[in-house]
Coordinates of C-alpha atoms and ligand atoms in Angstrom, one line a residue:
M1 CA -0.1 -0.1 0.3
A2 CA 2.5 2.7 -1.0
A3 CA 2.0 5.6 -1.8
T4 CA 0.5 6.1 -5.2
N5 CA 0.9 9.8 -6.4
I6 CA 3.8 12.5 -5.9
E7 CA 4.9 14.1 -3.5
V8 CA 4.6 17.6 -3.7
W9 CA 6.0 19.4 -1.2
Q10 CA 4.6 23.1 0.4
T11 CA 4.5 25.2 3.5
G12 CA 1.2 25.1 5.8
T13 CA 0.6 27.3 8.4
V14 CA -1.0 26.6 11.4
V15 CA -4.3 28.8 11.5
E16 CA -6.1 27.1 14.2
A17 CA -4.8 24.7 16.6
E18 CA -6.6 23.1 20.3
S19 CA -6.8 20.4 22.6
V20 CA -9.6 17.4 21.7
T21 CA -8.3 15.2 24.7
A22 CA -6.1 15.3 26.8
E23 CA -3.0 13.5 24.3
T24 CA -4.4 14.6 21.4
R25 CA -3.8 17.9 20.1
R26 CA -5.9 18.8 16.3
L27 CA -4.0 21.4 13.6
V28 CA -5.3 23.1 11.1
L29 CA -3.1 24.1 8.4
S30 CA -3.3 26.4 5.6
Q31 CA -1.6 24.8 2.0
S32 CA 0.8 27.4 0.1
L33 CA -0.5 25.0 -2.5
P34 CA -4.3 24.1 -2.5
K35 CA -5.2 20.8 -3.1
K36 CA -8.4 18.8 -1.5
A37 CA -8.2 16.1 0.5
E38 CA -10.3 12.6 -0.5
P39 CA -11.5 10.6 2.3
G40 CA -8.5 8.2 3.0
S41 CA -6.1 11.1 2.4
H42 CA -2.8 12.0 3.9
I43 CA -0.1 13.9 4.8
D44 CA 3.2 14.1 4.9
V45 CA 5.5 16.1 7.7
M46 CA 8.8 17.3 8.2
V47 CA 9.2 17.8 11.8
T48 CA 12.8 18.1 13.7
I49 CA 13.9 16.2 16.9
N50 CA 17.3 16.6 17.7
G51 CA 17.9 18.5 15.2
E52 CA 17.8 16.7 12.4
R53 CA 14.8 16.1 10.0
H54 CA 12.8 13.4 9.7
K55 CA 9.0 12.9 8.0
R56 CA 6.1 11.5 9.3
S57 CA 2.2 11.0 8.6
Y58 CA -1.1 12.5 9.7
S59 CA -4.4 11.6 8.3
V60 CA -6.1 14.6 7.1
V61 CA -8.7 14.3 9.7
D62 CA -11.1 16.8 7.2
S63 CA -10.8 19.7 4.4
S64 CA -11.9 22.9 3.5
E65 CA -13.6 22.4 0.0
D66 CA -11.4 24.9 -1.9
G67 CA -8.4 22.6 -0.8
L68 CA -7.0 25.8 1.4
R69 CA -7.3 23.8 4.0
V70 CA -6.2 20.7 6.0
A71 CA -6.7 19.9 9.6
I72 CA -4.7 15.9 11.4
S73 CA -4.4 15.7 15.1
V74 CA -1.7 14.8 16.5
Y75 CA -1.7 11.8 19.0
R76 CA 1.2 12.2 21.9
A77 CA 2.7 8.5 22.0
P78 CA 3.6 7.3 25.8
Q79 CA 6.6 6.2 23.6
S80 CA 6.8 9.4 20.5
R81 CA 10.2 9.2 19.1
G82 CA 10.6 13.2 18.7
G83 CA 7.4 13.5 16.1
S84 CA 4.9 14.3 18.4
V85 CA 6.7 16.2 20.7
F86 CA 7.4 18.6 17.8
M87 CA 3.8 18.9 16.2
Q88 CA 2.1 19.3 20.0
G89 CA 4.4 22.2 20.5
L90 CA 3.4 23.7 17.2
E91 CA 1.6 26.9 17.5
V92 CA -1.0 29.2 15.3
G93 CA 1.7 30.8 12.6
D94 CA 4.4 28.5 12.8
Q95 CA 5.2 26.9 9.7
L96 CA 6.4 23.6 8.4
E97 CA 6.8 21.7 5.2
I98 CA 4.6 19.3 4.5
T99 CA 3.1 17.5 1.5
Q100 CA -0.4 17.9 -0.4
P101 CA -2.7 15.3 0.6
L102 CA -1.5 12.0 -0.4
Q103 CA -3.8 8.7 -0.8
N104 CA -2.7 5.4 -0.6
F105 CA -6.5 4.5 1.1
P106 CA -8.9 4.9 -1.1
L107 CA -12.7 4.5 -0.5
R108 CA -14.2 2.8 -3.3
V109 CA -17.7 4.3 -3.6
G110 CA -20.4 1.6 -4.7
A111 CA -20.1 -0.7 -2.4
P112 CA -23.2 -2.2 -1.3
R113 CA -21.7 -1.6 2.8
Y114 CA -19.6 -1.0 4.6
V115 CA -18.0 -1.2 7.8
L116 CA -15.4 1.6 9.0
L117 CA -13.1 0.1 12.4
A118 CA -10.9 2.8 14.2
G119 CA -9.1 2.0 17.2
G120 CA -8.0 4.9 19.6
I121 CA -5.9 7.8 17.3
G122 CA -6.6 5.3 14.3
I123 CA -10.1 7.4 13.9
T124 CA -8.0 9.7 12.4
A125 CA -7.9 8.4 9.1
M126 CA -12.1 7.7 9.6
V127 CA -13.5 11.1 10.1
N128 CA -13.2 11.6 6.6
M129 CA -14.5 8.6 5.1
A130 CA -17.8 8.2 7.6
R131 CA -18.3 11.5 6.7
V132 CA -18.5 10.8 3.0
L133 CA -20.7 7.9 3.4
H134 CA -23.2 9.6 5.6
N135 CA -23.3 12.5 2.4
I136 CA -23.6 10.0 -0.2
K137 CA -26.6 7.6 2.3
A138 CA -24.5 4.7 1.9
D139 CA -25.2 1.4 3.8
Y140 CA -22.3 1.8 6.8
T141 CA -21.3 1.2 10.2
L142 CA -18.8 3.2 11.7
V143 CA -17.0 1.1 15.0
Y144 CA -14.9 3.1 17.1
A145 CA -13.0 1.3 20.6
G146 CA -11.2 3.3 22.7
R147 CA -9.9 2.9 26.3
S148 CA -12.1 5.9 27.5
R149 CA -14.1 8.2 26.1
A150 CA -12.2 10.8 27.6
A151 CA -9.4 9.8 25.4
M152 CA -11.3 9.4 21.8
A153 CA -11.2 12.1 19.9
Y154 CA -13.9 13.8 17.6
L155 CA -16.9 11.2 19.8
P156 CA -19.1 13.6 20.3
Q157 CA -19.3 15.6 16.8
L158 CA -19.4 11.4 15.7
E159 CA -22.6 11.1 17.9
A160 CA -24.4 13.9 16.5
L161 CA -23.5 13.1 12.5
H162 CA -24.1 9.6 12.4
G163 CA -26.2 9.0 15.3
G164 CA -27.4 5.2 14.9
A165 CA -24.9 4.4 12.3
L166 CA -21.7 4.6 14.9
R167 CA -21.2 1.7 17.3
V168 CA -18.2 2.5 20.1
H169 CA -17.0 0.2 21.9
V170 CA -15.1 2.0 25.4
D171 CA -13.0 -0.8 27.4
D172 CA -13.5 1.4 31.1
E173 CA -16.9 0.9 30.0
G174 CA -16.8 -2.6 29.8
T175 CA -17.8 -2.9 26.2
A176 CA -14.3 -3.6 24.5
L177 CA -14.4 -4.6 21.1
K178 CA -14.8 -8.4 20.5
V179 CA -13.1 -8.7 16.8
D180 CA -15.3 -12.3 16.3
E181 CA -18.3 -11.1 17.2
L182 CA -17.9 -7.5 14.8
L183 CA -16.6 -10.0 11.9
A184 CA -20.0 -12.5 12.9
G185 CA -22.1 -9.9 11.2
V186 CA -20.1 -9.0 8.3
D187 CA -21.7 -10.7 4.5
P188 CA -19.2 -11.6 2.2
K189 CA -19.9 -7.9 0.7
T190 CA -19.1 -5.8 2.7
E191 CA -15.8 -3.5 2.6
L192 CA -14.2 -3.8 6.0
Y193 CA -11.6 0.3 5.9
M194 CA -9.3 0.1 9.3
C195 CA -7.0 1.8 11.3
G196 CA -6.0 1.3 14.8
P197 CA -3.0 -0.9 16.7
I198 CA -1.4 -3.3 15.1
R199 CA -3.2 -5.6 17.5
L200 CA -6.3 -4.8 16.8
M201 CA -5.6 -4.9 12.8
D202 CA -4.0 -8.7 13.0
A203 CA -7.0 -10.0 14.9
V204 CA -9.6 -8.4 11.7
K205 CA -6.6 -9.6 9.3
R206 CA -6.8 -13.0 11.1
G207 CA -10.5 -13.4 11.4
W208 CA -10.8 -12.5 8.1
D209 CA -8.8 -14.8 6.6
A210 CA -10.1 -17.6 8.5
R211 CA -14.0 -16.1 7.7
G212 CA -13.1 -17.2 4.1
L213 CA -13.3 -13.5 3.0
S214 CA -12.6 -11.3 0.3
A215 CA -8.8 -10.6 0.8
P216 CA -9.6 -7.0 -1.4
N217 CA -12.6 -6.3 0.8
L218 CA -10.4 -5.4 3.7
R219 CA -8.5 -2.4 3.7
Y220 CA -6.4 -0.5 6.7
E221 CA -4.2 2.1 7.2
T222 CA -0.9 2.0 8.8
F223 CA 1.7 4.2 10.9
G224 CA 3.5 2.2 11.7
N225 CA 3.6 3.3 15.4
S226 CA 2.2 0.4 18.1
G227 CA 4.0 -2.6 18.3
W228 CA 3.6 -6.0 20.5
F229 CA 5.6 -5.2 22.9
D230 CA 6.8 -1.6 24.8
P231 CA 9.7 -0.3 23.0
E232 CA 13.3 -1.2 24.6
E233 CA 17.0 -0.5 23.5
F234 CA 18.0 -3.0 21.4
V235 CA 21.5 -3.4 19.9
V236 CA 22.0 -4.0 16.3
R237 CA 25.4 -4.9 14.3
V238 CA 25.8 -5.3 10.6
P239 CA 29.3 -7.2 10.4
R240 CA 30.0 -6.8 6.8
L241 CA 30.2 -2.4 7.1
G242 CA 31.7 -3.0 10.6
V243 CA 29.1 -1.2 12.5
E244 CA 27.5 -1.4 16.0
T245 CA 24.9 1.0 17.3
T246 CA 22.1 0.9 19.7
V247 CA 18.7 1.3 19.4
G248 CA 17.1 4.1 22.0
P249 CA 13.9 3.5 22.7
G250 CA 12.7 6.9 21.1
E251 CA 14.4 5.6 17.4
S252 CA 14.0 3.4 14.5
M253 CA 16.5 1.4 13.7
L254 CA 16.8 2.8 10.5
E255 CA 17.3 6.5 11.7
A256 CA 19.9 4.5 14.3
L257 CA 21.4 3.0 11.1
E258 CA 21.1 6.2 9.2
G259 CA 22.8 7.8 12.4
A260 CA 25.5 5.2 11.9
G261 CA 26.6 6.6 8.2
V262 CA 24.5 3.3 6.7
D263 CA 23.3 4.3 3.6
M264 CA 19.5 2.8 4.0
M265 CA 17.2 2.4 1.3
F266 CA 13.4 3.6 2.3
D267 CA 10.3 5.0 0.9
C268 CA 7.0 4.9 3.0
R269 CA 9.1 4.6 6.6
K270 CA 5.4 3.2 8.0
G271 CA 5.8 -0.5 7.3
E272 CA 4.5 -0.6 4.1
C273 CA 6.6 -1.0 1.1
G274 CA 9.5 -2.9 2.9
L275 CA 12.4 -1.1 1.1
C276 CA 14.0 -0.9 4.4
E277 CA 14.0 -4.9 4.4
V278 CA 16.9 -6.0 6.3
R279 CA 18.5 -9.9 6.5
L280 CA 18.6 -11.1 10.0
L281 CA 21.7 -12.7 10.4
G282 CA 21.9 -13.6 13.8
L283 CA 19.5 -12.6 16.8
Q284 CA 19.7 -12.6 20.7
G285 CA 16.0 -12.2 21.6
T286 CA 12.6 -11.5 19.5
V287 CA 11.9 -9.2 16.6
D288 CA 8.8 -7.3 17.4
H289 CA 7.3 -6.9 13.9
R290 CA 5.6 -4.1 13.3
D291 CA 5.0 -4.0 9.9
V292 CA 1.8 -4.8 7.2
F293 CA 4.5 -6.1 4.5
Y294 CA 4.9 -9.5 5.2
S295 CA 3.0 -12.4 5.7
E296 CA 2.5 -14.1 9.1
R297 CA 4.2 -16.9 7.6
Q298 CA 7.5 -14.4 6.3
Q299 CA 7.2 -12.5 10.1
H300 CA 7.3 -16.3 11.8
A301 CA 10.4 -17.1 9.6
A302 CA 12.2 -14.2 11.5
A303 CA 14.9 -14.2 8.4
K304 CA 14.3 -10.4 7.9
M305 CA 12.1 -7.2 9.1
C306 CA 11.6 -3.9 7.8
C307 CA 13.9 -1.9 9.8
C308 CA 11.9 1.5 9.9
V309 CA 9.4 0.0 12.0
S310 CA 10.0 -3.3 13.7
R311 CA 11.9 -3.3 16.5
A312 CA 13.8 -6.3 18.7
V313 CA 12.9 -6.8 22.7
S314 CA 15.1 -9.0 24.8
S315 CA 12.2 -11.2 26.3
E316 CA 8.3 -12.5 24.5
T317 CA 7.8 -12.1 28.6
G318 CA 7.5 -8.6 28.9
A319 CA 10.8 -8.3 30.9
R320 CA 12.0 -5.4 29.9
A321 CA 15.6 -5.2 28.6
D322 CA 15.8 -2.0 31.3
A323 CA 15.1 -3.9 34.4
T324 CA 16.9 -6.5 33.4
G325 CA 20.3 -5.3 32.0
E326 CA 19.5 -7.7 29.0
R327 CA 19.5 -6.0 25.5
A328 CA 18.2 -7.6 22.3
V329 CA 21.2 -8.0 19.9
V330 CA 20.3 -8.0 16.0
T331 CA 22.7 -8.6 14.1
I332 CA 22.2 -8.1 10.0
D333 CA 22.7 -7.7 6.4
V334 CA 21.2 -4.6 4.4
Ligands
FES401 S1 10.2 2.1 4.4 FE1 8.4 1.1 4.3 S2 8.3 -0.3 4.9 FE2 10.2 0.5 5.9

Protein backbone atom coordinates (compact mmCIF):
# COMPACT_ATOMS: atom_id res chain seq x y z
CA MET A 1 0.00 0.00 0.00
CA ALA A 2 2.80 2.42 -0.80
CA ALA A 3 1.74 5.89 -1.86
CA THR A 4 0.65 5.91 -5.46
CA ASN A 5 0.93 9.64 -5.98
CA ILE A 6 3.75 12.10 -6.19
CA GLU A 7 4.89 14.07 -3.19
CA VAL A 8 4.54 17.81 -3.73
CA TRP A 9 6.12 19.70 -0.83
CA GLN A 10 4.76 23.04 0.23
CA THR A 11 4.51 25.32 3.26
CA GLY A 12 1.85 24.67 5.84
CA THR A 13 0.94 27.43 8.27
CA VAL A 14 -0.85 26.63 11.51
CA VAL A 15 -4.08 28.62 11.53
CA GLU A 16 -5.87 26.79 14.38
CA ALA A 17 -4.52 24.67 17.23
CA GLU A 18 -6.63 23.13 19.98
CA SER A 19 -6.63 20.12 22.28
CA VAL A 20 -9.45 17.69 21.53
CA THR A 21 -8.49 15.23 24.29
CA ALA A 22 -5.78 15.33 26.96
CA GLU A 23 -3.41 13.58 24.52
CA THR A 24 -4.65 14.74 21.13
CA ARG A 25 -4.21 18.11 19.52
CA ARG A 26 -6.02 19.22 16.38
CA LEU A 27 -4.06 21.41 13.99
CA VAL A 28 -5.57 23.20 11.02
CA LEU A 29 -2.96 24.07 8.40
CA SER A 30 -3.28 26.45 5.48
CA GLN A 31 -1.63 25.11 2.33
CA SER A 32 0.56 27.32 0.13
CA LEU A 33 -0.38 25.02 -2.77
CA PRO A 34 -4.05 24.31 -2.03
CA LYS A 35 -5.38 20.83 -2.72
CA LYS A 36 -8.54 19.22 -1.38
CA ALA A 37 -8.05 16.02 0.58
CA GLU A 38 -10.11 13.06 -0.58
CA PRO A 39 -11.24 10.50 2.04
CA GLY A 40 -8.34 8.35 3.20
CA SER A 41 -5.71 11.01 2.44
CA HIS A 42 -2.73 11.81 4.60
CA ILE A 43 -0.01 14.41 4.54
CA ASP A 44 3.66 13.90 5.23
CA VAL A 45 5.25 16.45 7.48
CA MET A 46 8.90 17.30 8.12
CA VAL A 47 9.57 17.40 11.86
CA THR A 48 12.76 18.33 13.66
CA ILE A 49 14.00 15.94 16.35
CA ASN A 50 17.28 16.70 18.11
CA GLY A 51 18.17 19.06 15.28
CA GLU A 52 17.56 16.46 12.58
CA ARG A 53 14.74 16.39 10.04
CA HIS A 54 12.43 13.41 9.88
CA LYS A 55 9.28 12.65 7.93
CA ARG A 56 6.06 11.76 9.71
CA SER A 57 2.60 10.97 8.31
CA TYR A 58 -0.77 12.19 9.57
CA SER A 59 -4.24 11.39 8.29
CA VAL A 60 -6.25 14.35 7.07
CA VAL A 61 -9.30 14.58 9.32
CA ASP A 62 -11.03 17.11 7.10
CA SER A 63 -10.25 19.76 4.54
CA SER A 64 -12.02 22.80 3.20
CA GLU A 65 -13.86 22.53 -0.14
CA ASP A 66 -11.42 24.96 -1.74
CA GLY A 67 -8.44 22.94 -0.49
CA LEU A 68 -6.97 25.94 1.30
CA ARG A 69 -6.98 24.21 4.66
CA VAL A 70 -6.39 20.70 5.96
CA ALA A 71 -6.89 19.50 9.53
CA ILE A 72 -4.83 16.79 11.20
CA SER A 73 -4.75 15.41 14.73
CA VAL A 74 -1.56 14.71 16.62
CA TYR A 75 -1.57 12.09 19.34
CA ARG A 76 1.10 12.32 22.01
CA ALA A 77 2.33 8.75 22.02
CA PRO A 78 3.62 7.50 25.40
CA GLN A 79 6.79 6.29 23.64
CA SER A 80 7.06 9.14 21.20
CA ARG A 81 10.11 9.15 18.95
CA GLY A 82 9.98 12.94 19.24
CA GLY A 83 7.73 13.69 16.28
CA SER A 84 4.54 14.07 18.27
CA VAL A 85 6.29 16.27 20.83
CA PHE A 86 7.43 18.56 18.02
CA MET A 87 3.99 18.60 16.42
CA GLN A 88 2.11 19.17 19.67
CA GLY A 89 4.33 22.17 20.37
CA LEU A 90 3.18 24.00 17.24
CA GLU A 91 1.13 27.16 17.71
CA VAL A 92 -0.90 29.41 15.43
CA GLY A 93 1.42 31.16 12.98
CA ASP A 94 4.11 28.46 12.96
CA GLN A 95 5.16 27.17 9.56
CA LEU A 96 6.40 23.74 8.50
CA GLU A 97 7.07 21.70 5.38
CA ILE A 98 4.16 19.50 4.43
CA THR A 99 3.13 17.58 1.33
CA GLN A 100 -0.07 18.14 -0.51
CA PRO A 101 -2.58 15.46 0.52
CA LEU A 102 -1.43 11.99 -0.57
CA GLN A 103 -3.71 9.05 -1.16
CA ASN A 104 -2.88 5.44 -0.38
CA PHE A 105 -6.08 4.46 1.42
CA PRO A 106 -8.81 5.31 -1.08
CA LEU A 107 -12.48 4.83 -0.37
CA ARG A 108 -14.14 2.80 -3.12
CA VAL A 109 -17.54 4.33 -3.66
CA GLY A 110 -20.22 1.87 -4.76
CA ALA A 111 -19.86 -1.05 -2.36
CA PRO A 112 -23.19 -2.40 -1.06
CA ARG A 113 -22.09 -2.15 2.58
CA TYR A 114 -19.21 -0.69 4.56
CA VAL A 115 -17.73 -1.15 7.98
CA LEU A 116 -15.25 1.49 9.09
CA LEU A 117 -13.26 0.36 12.10
CA ALA A 118 -11.16 2.76 14.14
CA GLY A 119 -9.08 1.95 17.21
CA GLY A 120 -7.96 4.95 19.27
CA ILE A 121 -6.24 7.65 17.25
CA GLY A 122 -6.94 5.57 14.12
CA ILE A 123 -10.24 7.47 14.06
CA THR A 124 -8.41 10.28 12.28
CA ALA A 125 -8.21 8.14 9.13
CA MET A 126 -11.95 7.43 9.31
CA VAL A 127 -13.61 10.77 10.08
CA ASN A 128 -13.51 12.01 6.50
CA MET A 129 -14.51 8.63 5.03
CA ALA A 130 -17.47 8.31 7.38
CA ARG A 131 -18.65 11.81 6.52
CA VAL A 132 -18.59 11.01 2.80
CA LEU A 133 -20.49 7.75 3.31
CA HIS A 134 -23.06 9.63 5.40
CA ASN A 135 -23.42 12.32 2.74
CA ILE A 136 -23.95 9.83 -0.10
CA LYS A 137 -26.41 7.85 2.09
CA ALA A 138 -24.35 4.67 1.88
CA ASP A 139 -25.08 1.62 4.03
CA TYR A 140 -22.28 1.91 6.58
CA THR A 141 -21.37 1.33 10.21
CA LEU A 142 -18.61 3.27 11.92
CA VAL A 143 -17.12 1.20 14.74
CA TYR A 144 -14.98 3.22 17.16
CA ALA A 145 -13.05 1.49 19.96
CA GLY A 146 -11.09 3.23 22.68
CA ARG A 147 -9.97 2.80 26.25
CA SER A 148 -12.13 5.61 27.71
CA ARG A 149 -14.58 8.15 26.31
CA ALA A 150 -12.35 10.99 27.52
CA ALA A 151 -9.51 9.66 25.38
CA MET A 152 -11.60 9.24 22.22
CA ALA A 153 -11.13 12.21 19.90
CA TYR A 154 -14.10 13.60 17.97
CA LEU A 155 -16.63 11.39 19.77
CA PRO A 156 -19.33 14.06 20.34
CA GLN A 157 -19.13 15.24 16.72
CA LEU A 158 -19.32 11.67 15.43
CA GLU A 159 -22.33 10.86 17.63
CA ALA A 160 -24.10 13.97 16.38
CA LEU A 161 -23.47 13.23 12.70
CA HIS A 162 -23.74 9.46 12.51
CA GLY A 163 -26.34 8.64 15.17
CA GLY A 164 -27.26 4.94 14.95
CA ALA A 165 -24.57 4.27 12.33
CA LEU A 166 -21.92 4.75 15.02
CA ARG A 167 -21.04 1.88 17.35
CA VAL A 168 -18.82 2.78 20.28
CA HIS A 169 -16.77 0.29 22.31
CA VAL A 170 -15.11 1.57 25.46
CA ASP A 171 -12.72 -0.60 27.48
CA ASP A 172 -13.32 1.06 30.83
CA GLU A 173 -17.10 0.75 30.40
CA GLY A 174 -16.81 -3.02 29.91
CA THR A 175 -17.88 -2.80 26.26
CA ALA A 176 -14.50 -3.58 24.65
CA LEU A 177 -14.65 -4.55 21.00
CA LYS A 178 -14.86 -8.29 20.32
CA VAL A 179 -13.42 -8.90 16.87
CA ASP A 180 -15.21 -12.24 16.45
CA GLU A 181 -18.58 -10.61 17.08
CA LEU A 182 -17.77 -7.79 14.69
CA LEU A 183 -16.76 -10.15 11.90
CA ALA A 184 -19.72 -12.45 12.49
CA GLY A 185 -21.90 -9.57 11.28
CA VAL A 186 -19.87 -9.02 8.09
CA ASP A 187 -21.27 -10.52 4.90
CA PRO A 188 -19.15 -11.35 1.81
CA LYS A 189 -20.05 -8.11 0.01
CA THR A 190 -19.06 -5.82 2.87
CA GLU A 191 -15.91 -3.73 2.54
CA LEU A 192 -14.09 -3.14 5.80
CA TYR A 193 -11.69 -0.22 6.22
CA MET A 194 -9.64 -0.03 9.38
CA CYS A 195 -6.98 1.95 11.15
CA GLY A 196 -5.75 1.33 14.67
CA PRO A 197 -3.21 -0.51 16.80
CA ILE A 198 -1.40 -3.38 15.12
CA ARG A 199 -2.90 -5.92 17.57
CA LEU A 200 -6.41 -4.92 16.57
CA MET A 201 -5.63 -4.94 12.85
CA ASP A 202 -3.83 -8.25 13.13
CA ALA A 203 -6.81 -9.83 14.90
CA VAL A 204 -9.16 -8.54 12.22
CA LYS A 205 -6.89 -9.78 9.41
CA ARG A 206 -6.68 -13.26 10.95
CA GLY A 207 -10.44 -13.41 11.52
CA TRP A 208 -11.07 -12.13 8.01
CA ASP A 209 -8.86 -14.84 6.49
CA ALA A 210 -10.32 -17.54 8.75
CA ARG A 211 -13.83 -16.72 7.49
CA GLY A 212 -12.71 -16.88 3.88
CA LEU A 213 -13.78 -13.29 3.25
CA SER A 214 -12.50 -11.54 0.15
CA ALA A 215 -9.00 -10.13 0.72
CA PRO A 216 -9.52 -7.02 -1.48
CA ASN A 217 -12.54 -6.11 0.65
CA LEU A 218 -10.29 -5.58 3.68
CA ARG A 219 -8.44 -2.29 3.51
CA TYR A 220 -6.30 -0.68 6.12
CA GLU A 221 -4.11 2.26 6.96
CA THR A 222 -1.16 1.97 9.27
CA PHE A 223 1.37 4.40 10.52
CA GLY A 224 3.47 1.64 12.05
CA ASN A 225 3.54 3.18 15.49
CA SER A 226 2.47 0.39 17.79
CA GLY A 227 3.81 -3.09 18.30
CA TRP A 228 3.40 -6.26 20.26
CA PHE A 229 5.86 -5.18 22.93
CA ASP A 230 6.83 -1.89 24.53
CA PRO A 231 9.85 -0.45 22.75
CA GLU A 232 13.16 -1.01 24.51
CA GLU A 233 16.79 -0.39 23.76
CA PHE A 234 18.54 -2.99 21.63
CA VAL A 235 21.79 -3.43 19.72
CA VAL A 236 22.13 -3.77 15.96
CA ARG A 237 25.27 -5.05 14.25
CA VAL A 238 26.19 -4.96 10.56
CA PRO A 239 29.35 -7.13 10.35
CA ARG A 240 29.95 -6.47 6.64
CA LEU A 241 30.29 -2.76 7.36
CA GLY A 242 31.89 -3.10 10.77
CA VAL A 243 29.01 -1.16 12.33
CA GLU A 244 27.50 -1.66 15.77
CA THR A 245 25.03 0.80 17.19
CA THR A 246 22.33 1.07 19.84
CA VAL A 247 18.68 1.67 19.00
CA GLY A 248 17.07 3.71 21.76
CA PRO A 249 13.41 3.20 22.72
CA GLY A 250 12.51 6.54 21.16
CA GLU A 251 14.02 5.97 17.71
CA SER A 252 13.63 3.47 14.91
CA MET A 253 16.27 0.98 13.82
CA LEU A 254 16.35 2.75 10.46
CA GLU A 255 17.09 6.08 12.16
CA ALA A 256 19.82 4.50 14.30
CA LEU A 257 21.46 2.92 11.22
CA GLU A 258 21.28 6.21 9.34
CA GLY A 259 22.81 7.92 12.37
CA ALA A 260 25.66 5.39 12.26
CA GLY A 261 26.37 6.34 8.65
CA VAL A 262 24.80 3.33 6.95
CA ASP A 263 23.35 4.14 3.53
CA MET A 264 19.77 2.84 3.81
CA MET A 265 16.95 2.46 1.32
CA PHE A 266 13.44 3.42 2.39
CA ASP A 267 10.23 4.98 1.16
CA CYS A 268 7.15 4.91 3.37
CA ARG A 269 8.83 4.62 6.80
CA LYS A 270 5.51 3.12 7.89
CA GLY A 271 6.09 -0.61 7.45
CA GLU A 272 4.14 -0.80 4.20
CA CYS A 273 6.51 -0.83 1.22
CA GLY A 274 9.27 -3.23 2.32
CA LEU A 275 12.06 -1.07 0.86
CA CYS A 276 13.90 -0.82 4.18
CA GLU A 277 14.09 -4.60 4.51
CA VAL A 278 17.21 -5.98 6.22
CA ARG A 279 18.34 -9.62 6.33
CA LEU A 280 18.74 -11.17 9.76
CA LEU A 281 22.04 -13.01 10.23
CA GLY A 282 21.68 -13.53 13.95
CA LEU A 283 19.29 -12.71 16.77
CA GLN A 284 19.50 -12.69 20.53
CA GLY A 285 15.95 -11.91 21.59
CA THR A 286 12.72 -11.62 19.64
CA VAL A 287 11.73 -9.53 16.64
CA ASP A 288 8.71 -7.29 17.25
CA HIS A 289 7.37 -7.13 13.69
CA ARG A 290 5.36 -3.93 13.33
CA ASP A 291 5.00 -3.91 9.55
CA VAL A 292 2.09 -4.87 7.35
CA PHE A 293 4.38 -5.80 4.46
CA TYR A 294 5.18 -9.41 5.38
CA SER A 295 2.77 -12.29 5.66
CA GLU A 296 2.37 -13.96 9.03
CA ARG A 297 4.48 -16.87 7.74
CA GLN A 298 7.30 -14.55 6.69
CA GLN A 299 7.21 -12.84 10.07
CA HIS A 300 7.43 -16.15 11.90
CA ALA A 301 10.42 -17.15 9.77
CA ALA A 302 12.34 -14.21 11.34
CA ALA A 303 14.69 -14.04 8.34
CA LYS A 304 13.98 -10.41 7.43
CA MET A 305 12.52 -7.30 9.02
CA CYS A 306 11.35 -3.85 7.99
CA CYS A 307 13.70 -1.72 10.03
CA CYS A 308 11.67 1.49 9.74
CA VAL A 309 9.12 0.19 12.24
CA SER A 310 10.10 -3.27 13.51
CA ARG A 311 12.24 -3.67 16.57
CA ALA A 312 13.78 -6.30 18.83
CA VAL A 313 13.03 -7.06 22.45
CA SER A 314 15.06 -9.12 24.87
CA SER A 315 12.20 -11.25 26.11
CA GLU A 316 8.77 -12.33 24.94
CA THR A 317 7.55 -12.33 28.49
CA GLY A 318 7.55 -8.58 28.84
CA ALA A 319 10.57 -8.50 31.14
CA ARG A 320 12.06 -5.27 29.84
CA ALA A 321 15.73 -4.84 29.01
CA ASP A 322 16.05 -1.87 31.34
CA ALA A 323 14.85 -4.06 34.22
CA THR A 324 16.95 -7.11 33.39
CA GLY A 325 20.04 -5.46 31.93
CA GLU A 326 19.77 -7.89 28.98
CA ARG A 327 19.47 -6.19 25.61
CA ALA A 328 18.40 -7.87 22.43
CA VAL A 329 21.10 -8.03 19.74
CA VAL A 330 20.20 -8.09 16.04
CA THR A 331 22.90 -8.95 13.50
CA ILE A 332 21.93 -7.96 9.97
CA ASP A 333 23.03 -7.29 6.45
CA VAL A 334 21.60 -4.41 4.45
S1 LIG B 1 10.40 2.18 4.43
FE1 LIG B 1 8.58 1.21 3.75
S2 LIG B 1 8.47 -0.58 4.99
FE2 LIG B 1 10.14 0.52 5.79
